[in-house]
XYZ file of C-alpha atoms in Angstrom:
519
model
C -51.913 -240.401 69.372
C -50.676 -236.792 69.522
C -50.299 -235.396 66.021
C -48.587 -232.144 67.065
C -46.813 -230.787 70.118
C -49.572 -228.781 71.830
C -48.918 -226.032 74.329
C -49.779 -227.071 77.862
C -51.960 -223.966 78.174
C -54.141 -225.291 75.332
C -54.819 -228.542 77.202
C -57.450 -229.048 79.846
C -56.440 -230.388 83.250
C -58.086 -233.682 82.331
C -56.063 -233.887 79.103
C -52.827 -233.144 80.958
C -53.578 -235.882 83.483
C -54.375 -238.308 80.639
C -51.131 -237.510 78.804
C -49.085 -237.791 81.985
C -50.593 -241.169 82.783
C -49.987 -242.454 79.265
C -46.352 -241.266 79.342
C -45.919 -243.190 82.596
C -47.408 -246.432 81.283
C -46.817 -246.562 77.484
C -43.116 -246.418 76.636
C -43.566 -246.390 72.859
C -46.014 -243.473 73.127
C -43.532 -241.585 75.309
C -40.724 -242.243 72.801
C -42.548 -241.656 69.527
C -45.154 -238.998 70.320
C -43.766 -237.030 73.259
C -39.954 -237.225 73.272
C -39.506 -237.921 69.545
C -40.752 -234.582 68.178
C -38.209 -232.713 70.331
C -35.288 -234.659 68.840
C -33.316 -233.588 65.775
C -34.316 -236.861 64.147
C -37.485 -238.626 65.290
C -36.775 -242.038 63.818
C -39.058 -244.111 66.046
C -41.316 -246.386 64.000
C -44.007 -248.776 65.162
C -42.695 -251.605 62.933
C -39.220 -251.509 64.462
C -39.483 -249.976 67.920
C -42.811 -250.903 69.462
C -41.637 -254.445 70.239
C -38.398 -253.271 71.962
C -40.409 -250.696 73.934
C -43.094 -253.204 74.951
C -40.278 -255.511 76.104
C -39.756 -253.414 79.249
C -41.807 -253.396 82.451
C -45.192 -251.688 82.266
C -45.133 -249.367 85.263
C -48.042 -248.419 87.518
C -47.628 -244.959 89.120
C -50.628 -245.641 91.367
C -48.278 -247.452 93.743
C -46.856 -245.191 96.436
C -43.244 -246.274 95.911
C -41.011 -248.247 93.615
C -40.460 -250.818 96.348
C -44.184 -251.411 96.731
C -44.578 -251.800 92.960
C -41.542 -254.091 92.571
C -42.529 -256.406 95.416
C -45.898 -257.180 93.859
C -44.582 -257.492 90.251
C -44.974 -261.130 89.164
C -42.981 -261.196 85.912
C -39.212 -261.719 85.485
C -37.065 -259.051 87.127
C -34.175 -259.711 84.690
C -34.271 -258.601 81.044
C -31.821 -259.192 78.188
C -32.329 -257.302 74.906
C -29.951 -257.793 71.953
C -30.572 -255.561 68.921
C -28.457 -254.276 65.997
C -26.501 -251.095 66.606
C -28.086 -247.807 65.474
C -31.520 -249.330 66.136
C -32.136 -246.993 69.137
C -31.747 -249.749 71.737
C -29.736 -247.500 74.095
C -32.056 -244.534 73.585
C -35.051 -246.741 74.387
C -33.259 -247.863 77.558
C -32.625 -244.220 78.511
C -36.303 -243.469 78.005
C -37.272 -246.510 80.055
C -35.238 -245.010 82.899
C -36.912 -241.673 82.232
C -40.267 -243.406 82.637
C -39.184 -245.069 85.900
C -38.226 -241.603 87.172
C -41.542 -239.907 86.369
C -43.425 -242.804 87.990
C -41.309 -243.091 91.132
C -39.308 -239.885 91.860
C -37.336 -241.491 94.712
C -35.954 -244.311 92.557
C -32.200 -245.076 92.391
C -30.747 -246.351 89.101
C -27.177 -247.298 88.213
C -26.129 -247.702 84.575
C -23.018 -249.744 83.725
C -21.295 -249.267 80.368
C -18.126 -250.724 78.822
C -15.972 -247.596 79.141
C -16.081 -244.221 80.902
C -16.835 -242.335 77.687
C -20.116 -244.225 77.227
C -21.064 -243.639 80.873
C -20.667 -239.887 80.395
C -22.645 -239.976 77.132
C -25.480 -241.808 78.879
C -25.727 -239.156 81.606
C -25.648 -236.355 79.030
C -28.541 -237.888 77.073
C -30.646 -238.682 80.140
C -30.353 -235.195 81.615
C -30.964 -233.492 78.272
C -34.634 -234.517 78.368
C -35.100 -232.552 81.607
C -33.080 -229.428 80.687
C -35.320 -226.475 79.756
C -33.419 -224.393 77.211
C -33.235 -220.776 78.359
C -35.082 -221.540 81.576
C -34.255 -220.289 85.077
C -35.017 -221.882 88.434
C -37.549 -220.182 90.649
C -36.370 -220.550 94.237
C -34.033 -223.202 95.648
C -33.460 -226.549 93.939
C -35.997 -229.086 95.178
C -39.582 -230.330 94.964
C -41.101 -226.935 95.883
C -39.357 -224.998 93.094
C -39.944 -224.916 89.343
C -38.023 -223.967 86.215
C -39.679 -220.983 84.557
C -39.320 -219.320 81.182
C -37.298 -220.695 78.324
C -38.603 -223.013 75.623
C -39.847 -226.206 77.298
C -40.717 -229.316 75.287
C -44.097 -231.043 75.624
C -42.509 -233.586 77.977
C -41.123 -230.801 80.163
C -44.488 -229.016 80.197
C -46.210 -232.238 81.283
C -43.641 -232.960 84.019
C -42.377 -229.554 85.243
C -41.497 -230.873 88.715
C -38.643 -232.930 87.194
C -37.095 -230.173 85.065
C -33.658 -228.614 85.558
C -31.606 -225.816 84.008
C -28.411 -226.431 82.082
C -26.022 -225.418 84.876
C -27.584 -228.060 87.143
C -26.320 -230.930 84.957
C -23.581 -233.022 86.528
C -21.988 -236.468 86.412
C -24.886 -237.723 88.579
C -28.539 -236.734 88.404
C -30.545 -236.025 91.561
C -34.132 -235.285 90.656
C -35.637 -232.061 92.014
C -38.872 -234.058 92.427
C -37.249 -236.444 94.906
C -39.072 -236.311 98.235
C -36.999 -238.810 100.232
C -33.318 -238.413 101.057
C -30.848 -240.991 99.752
C -27.059 -240.890 99.581
C -27.310 -242.409 96.083
C -28.343 -240.234 93.126
C -31.546 -240.707 91.176
C -29.393 -242.042 88.375
C -25.663 -242.460 87.937
C -23.438 -244.143 85.388
C -20.261 -246.167 85.865
C -18.101 -248.231 83.546
C -16.824 -251.796 83.852
C -13.445 -250.146 84.499
C -14.630 -248.519 87.730
C -15.503 -249.788 91.201
C -19.051 -249.397 92.501
C -18.600 -250.521 96.103
C -20.860 -248.705 98.530
C -23.624 -248.009 96.039
C -27.118 -249.404 96.350
C -29.837 -249.174 93.741
C -33.343 -250.229 92.790
C -32.439 -250.870 89.148
C -29.117 -251.799 87.579
C -28.732 -251.410 83.818
C -25.933 -252.879 81.722
C -25.964 -250.827 78.531
C -23.400 -251.997 75.960
C -21.152 -253.169 78.809
C -19.422 -255.593 76.425
C -17.259 -254.146 73.667
C -14.537 -255.121 71.251
C -11.671 -254.390 73.645
C -12.973 -256.399 76.571
C -13.868 -259.512 74.567
C -10.463 -260.243 73.097
C -9.565 -263.241 75.238
C -11.226 -265.913 77.304
C -9.743 -264.496 80.521
C -11.287 -261.078 79.787
C -14.636 -262.758 79.171
C -14.392 -264.323 82.609
C -13.597 -260.906 84.090
C -16.661 -259.445 82.388
C -18.897 -262.173 83.728
C -17.539 -261.588 87.234
C -17.967 -257.810 86.803
C -21.604 -258.162 85.801
C -22.195 -260.465 88.773
C -20.497 -257.993 91.112
C -22.469 -254.972 89.900
C -25.694 -256.990 89.982
C -25.256 -257.354 93.739
C -25.708 -253.585 94.132
C -29.392 -254.036 93.264
C -31.961 -254.456 96.013
C -33.363 -257.990 96.037
C -36.769 -256.747 94.860
C -35.310 -254.591 92.070
C -34.826 -255.052 88.328
C -31.800 -255.783 86.122
C -31.694 -254.859 82.434
C -28.967 -255.881 79.980
C -28.846 -254.260 76.534
C -26.244 -254.801 73.842
C -24.989 -256.743 70.834
C -23.151 -260.066 70.772
C -19.373 -260.173 70.302
C -18.257 -263.659 71.193
C -19.815 -267.145 71.394
C -18.842 -267.323 75.077
C -19.686 -263.750 76.103
C -21.793 -263.155 79.253
C -24.895 -262.365 77.165
C -24.783 -265.836 75.625
C -24.060 -267.536 78.938
C -27.043 -265.813 80.573
C -29.343 -266.773 77.710
C -28.173 -270.375 77.710
C -28.496 -270.632 81.503
C -32.187 -269.813 81.024
C -32.681 -272.393 78.271
C -32.552 -269.972 75.323
C -30.884 -271.513 72.268
C -32.315 -269.345 69.478
C -30.552 -265.961 69.212
C -33.472 -264.426 67.316
C -36.389 -265.022 69.663
C -38.754 -263.217 72.011
C -39.274 -265.020 75.322
C -41.841 -263.739 77.800
C -42.617 -267.215 79.145
C -39.513 -267.865 81.267
C -39.659 -267.613 85.068
C -36.421 -265.653 85.600
C -35.598 -263.828 82.349
C -37.384 -261.833 79.637
C -35.419 -262.090 76.379
C -35.503 -260.366 72.989
C -32.978 -260.803 70.154
C -33.236 -259.511 66.584
C -30.956 -259.332 63.489
C -30.665 -256.443 61.037
C -32.318 -258.504 58.275
C -33.657 -261.947 57.412
C -34.770 -263.857 54.334
C -37.912 -262.389 52.816
C -41.069 -263.589 54.597
C -39.005 -266.041 56.702
C -38.333 -264.325 60.030
C -35.596 -264.595 61.213
C -33.874 -267.108 58.938
C -30.465 -266.091 57.565
C -28.925 -266.687 54.128
C -25.906 -268.948 53.673
C -23.256 -266.227 53.800
C -20.635 -268.454 52.193
C -22.552 -268.583 48.908
C -25.169 -265.787 49.026
C -24.683 -262.684 46.897
C -26.470 -259.788 48.665
C -29.697 -258.859 46.896
C -32.183 -256.425 48.397
C -35.166 -258.424 47.157
C -33.999 -261.444 49.143
C -34.340 -259.884 52.604
C -36.673 -258.020 54.951
C -35.032 -255.244 56.989
C -35.366 -254.721 60.746
C -34.977 -250.911 60.545
C -35.012 -249.869 56.869
C -35.172 -246.147 57.686
C -31.778 -245.973 59.464
C -30.263 -249.348 58.538
C -30.968 -249.518 54.786
C -29.882 -252.415 52.608
C -27.219 -250.363 50.834
C -25.451 -249.551 54.123
C -25.671 -253.116 55.452
C -24.505 -254.741 52.214
C -21.493 -252.396 52.084
C -20.544 -253.252 55.660
C -20.947 -256.988 54.992
C -18.616 -256.631 52.024
C -15.971 -254.383 53.633
C -16.178 -255.215 57.368
C -17.758 -258.670 57.705
C -16.723 -259.205 61.342
C -18.336 -255.902 62.354
C -21.441 -256.711 60.332
C -21.920 -260.146 61.885
C -21.555 -258.898 65.469
C -22.953 -255.358 65.417
C -25.676 -255.729 62.810
C -26.521 -259.422 62.620
C -26.015 -260.099 66.334
C -24.488 -263.473 65.486
C -21.423 -264.237 67.651
C -20.554 -267.381 65.722
C -20.201 -265.666 62.361
C -18.676 -262.597 64.031
C -15.895 -264.626 65.604
C -14.959 -266.115 62.220
C -13.283 -268.937 64.091
C -11.914 -272.242 62.900
C -10.624 -275.217 64.820
C -7.418 -275.777 62.901
C -5.074 -278.730 63.218
C -2.372 -276.432 64.630
C -4.736 -274.889 67.203
C -5.831 -278.259 68.575
C -2.332 -279.758 68.596
C -1.017 -276.698 70.448
C -3.260 -277.720 73.365
C -1.871 -281.262 73.619
C 0.165 -282.054 76.738
C 2.187 -284.902 78.185
C 1.011 -286.850 81.237
C 3.682 -285.129 83.374
C 1.942 -281.757 82.866
C -1.284 -282.826 84.589
C -2.036 -280.926 87.809
C -1.725 -282.773 91.094
C -5.264 -281.935 92.213
C -8.661 -281.028 90.830
C -12.150 -282.416 90.327
C -12.856 -284.998 87.637
C -16.100 -284.965 85.671
C -17.453 -287.158 82.873
C -20.114 -286.255 80.314
C -21.692 -288.712 77.871
C -23.053 -287.852 74.432
C -25.147 -290.885 73.535
C -25.588 -292.309 70.037
C -28.949 -292.363 68.352
C -29.911 -294.623 65.511
C -27.537 -295.708 62.754
C -23.753 -295.550 62.870
C -23.312 -292.776 65.464
C -20.839 -293.278 68.285
C -21.449 -292.805 71.988
C -18.783 -290.552 73.473
C -17.688 -290.114 77.085
C -15.486 -287.060 77.739
C -13.350 -287.302 80.893
C -11.917 -284.045 82.207
C -10.114 -282.681 85.257
C -11.028 -279.126 86.348
C -8.149 -277.511 88.253
C -8.130 -274.673 90.808
C -7.439 -272.083 88.066
C -10.538 -273.066 86.134
C -8.626 -274.827 83.359
C -9.707 -278.143 81.829
C -7.429 -281.169 81.369
C -9.060 -283.737 79.070
C -7.583 -287.063 80.150
C -9.624 -289.501 78.071
C -12.232 -289.813 75.348
C -14.222 -293.067 75.474
C -15.751 -293.664 72.037
C -17.560 -296.616 70.545
C -20.640 -297.981 68.812
C -21.991 -299.528 71.983
C -25.237 -301.465 71.899
C -27.919 -301.175 74.597
C -26.183 -303.791 76.749
C -22.654 -302.400 76.402
C -23.525 -298.753 76.953
C -24.505 -298.875 80.683
C -21.474 -301.092 81.360
C -19.088 -298.591 79.708
C -20.584 -295.698 81.702
C -20.152 -297.474 85.048
C -16.717 -298.776 84.072
C -15.580 -295.182 83.451
C -16.959 -294.130 86.858
C -15.024 -296.982 88.461
C -11.808 -296.075 86.629
C -11.833 -292.282 87.097
C -13.966 -291.784 90.243
C -15.550 -288.533 88.964
C -17.251 -286.013 91.231
C -20.271 -286.130 88.910
C -21.229 -287.859 85.679
C -23.521 -286.150 83.187
C -25.563 -288.217 80.741
C -27.555 -286.857 77.812
C -31.222 -287.505 78.587
C -32.214 -288.734 75.129
C -32.784 -291.935 73.126
C -34.505 -293.591 76.115
C -31.302 -293.258 78.124
C -33.088 -293.623 81.463
C -33.945 -297.199 80.573
C -30.297 -297.920 81.423
C -30.730 -297.020 85.097
C -31.489 -300.557 86.249
C -28.469 -301.997 84.409
C -26.238 -299.173 85.658
C -27.324 -299.770 89.250
C -26.521 -303.477 88.883
C -23.066 -302.767 87.399
C -22.469 -300.183 90.127
C -23.124 -302.769 92.839
C -20.848 -305.270 91.099
C -18.012 -302.722 90.793
C -18.740 -301.239 94.234
C -18.990 -297.628 93.043
C -21.533 -294.906 93.862
C -23.338 -293.487 90.837
C -23.549 -289.671 91.043
C -25.508 -289.013 87.847
C -26.839 -285.750 86.376
C -29.311 -286.249 83.533
C -28.742 -283.458 81.016
C -32.001 -282.178 79.564
C -31.628 -281.113 75.939
C -34.713 -278.869 75.751
C -36.400 -277.972 72.471
C -33.179 -276.949 70.729
C -32.713 -275.489 67.243
C -30.820 -276.665 64.158
C -27.897 -274.433 65.228
C -27.973 -275.247 68.956
C -25.251 -277.921 68.823
C -23.076 -275.827 66.488
C -23.363 -272.770 68.744
C -22.557 -274.887 71.795
C -19.421 -276.354 70.198
C -18.196 -272.946 69.026
C -18.108 -271.724 72.640
C -15.048 -273.976 73.048
C -12.947 -271.864 70.687
C -11.955 -269.232 73.300
C -10.861 -272.065 75.594
C -8.592 -273.509 72.896
C -7.270 -270.151 71.669
C -6.365 -269.020 75.213
C -4.940 -272.476 76.065
C -7.294 -273.023 78.969
C -8.229 -276.498 77.752
C -5.542 -279.202 77.488
C -5.668 -282.568 75.729
C -3.639 -285.469 77.070
C -1.575 -286.792 74.154
C -2.378 -290.419 75.043
C -6.055 -290.069 74.019
C -6.537 -292.974 71.602
C -8.996 -291.268 69.252
C -7.001 -288.020 68.923
C -6.995 -288.155 65.113
C -10.779 -288.518 65.092
C -11.078 -285.660 67.620
C -9.059 -283.338 65.365
C -11.023 -284.400 62.297
C -14.393 -283.698 63.921
C -13.309 -280.284 65.209
C -11.926 -279.263 61.809
C -15.280 -280.083 60.183
C -17.535 -278.428 62.759
C -18.727 -275.859 60.193
C -20.193 -278.707 58.141
C -23.501 -279.327 59.927
C -23.761 -282.806 58.357
C -20.325 -283.961 59.527
C -19.953 -286.120 62.645
C -19.315 -283.978 65.739
C -19.947 -286.299 68.706
C -16.561 -285.641 70.363
C -16.718 -281.804 70.144
C -20.285 -281.857 71.460
C -19.343 -284.080 74.407
C -16.466 -281.725 75.275
C -18.739 -278.686 74.942
C -21.244 -280.246 77.347
C -18.431 -281.139 79.745
C -17.102 -277.563 79.870
C -20.597 -276.084 80.179
């Protein structure tokens, strides 16, 4: 580790080469020991920031080009990091891009933020690390010229070929070390409000691309998901995609991406998935029980009860005050918990406002059925029947509910297929459900229907997995994009189960079946 910022002239050529190589391959070292001392406040700590730094790709500058490196890289090319605000997550992402640049000068990076103001702030911070205060350029801008004079930082002394003077800053950064022409800049920043057609890049970063304004309604969430998908197409097929932010809504694109990759625990670190590397952390957790949370309905904040993620800049006093005065902000921005942040309830009025008469049903659409099967005891098996129309809205036409025994259950499933002719039927793959296949095939032949079955794998799950899944339905109800036919026989039971979703011990078979159907 470098205790002080040495002058380059005091270092041997071998030491310079060693420091350069370490800056290119050790992101935490670059942040804490090389960039950190030049900042007004060097708040990087090993306890808090080494894990988020190690989360990113370890680069190898020995490869001749980014493309050559990326093609041989075997790990996931997508990364999703969710940390509390003010925990340096965006600064670490900026420095990760800085590291990509000093490894591969010809790289092309696009950063996507929520609004234009954040895009401009990103470019200002990125370029600031290359600007030599008081320096002047010797010769014409390019790889053969250098910035001389001024007061360079250790980073700038180690990488002089990348340095610029203040007047060379702009809305896009083209590195003077670039040796290969490209119409795209080394790094540029856009917002979700802008169009990026015509760009191409090696890396696309989504840095706080989801904010309070663009998560107000379900339709806006859909727009965000489409926007992320659109911008992701700008990336070369061998490139990398990084998403950094905090959760705002149970159905936001961050949550959908995590769930699509089998991640059900918000506070986890996954480096074992084929397509996605994931890291999520809260601002605090119960003492010696990472990352378990208190019961916020009864808990009185007490500093001795919790361990802090970043005590230096997110102290208990600040967090407790925000929890008390701005709970919604605390739960989303600090705790990273979209369920608590949304503070949602399925009220009687909300559910009844989504009820419709038979005459309102659309003339066309695709019907699907999903079954939530009963386990032991008095649980009910539930089949949710829904029509998905061309606008992406759900029309729930029936709820089949009963305490069916092992003989009745396969019959009821095939009977529903015969009655509604769904495009697909999903069945929860649990409680030895596949033992029904023989009986279902027999009933299918008797009723002369084809069985198009998808077996839904539950995965490992967590105690909150079902609750989190059900809560993703709230935006659908609140934006009236899910409709309940008023002839559903068990409507009173449906309303009762939704109203008691917050009680983990209450029966919730119907809400869970509907959540699986919509997913």
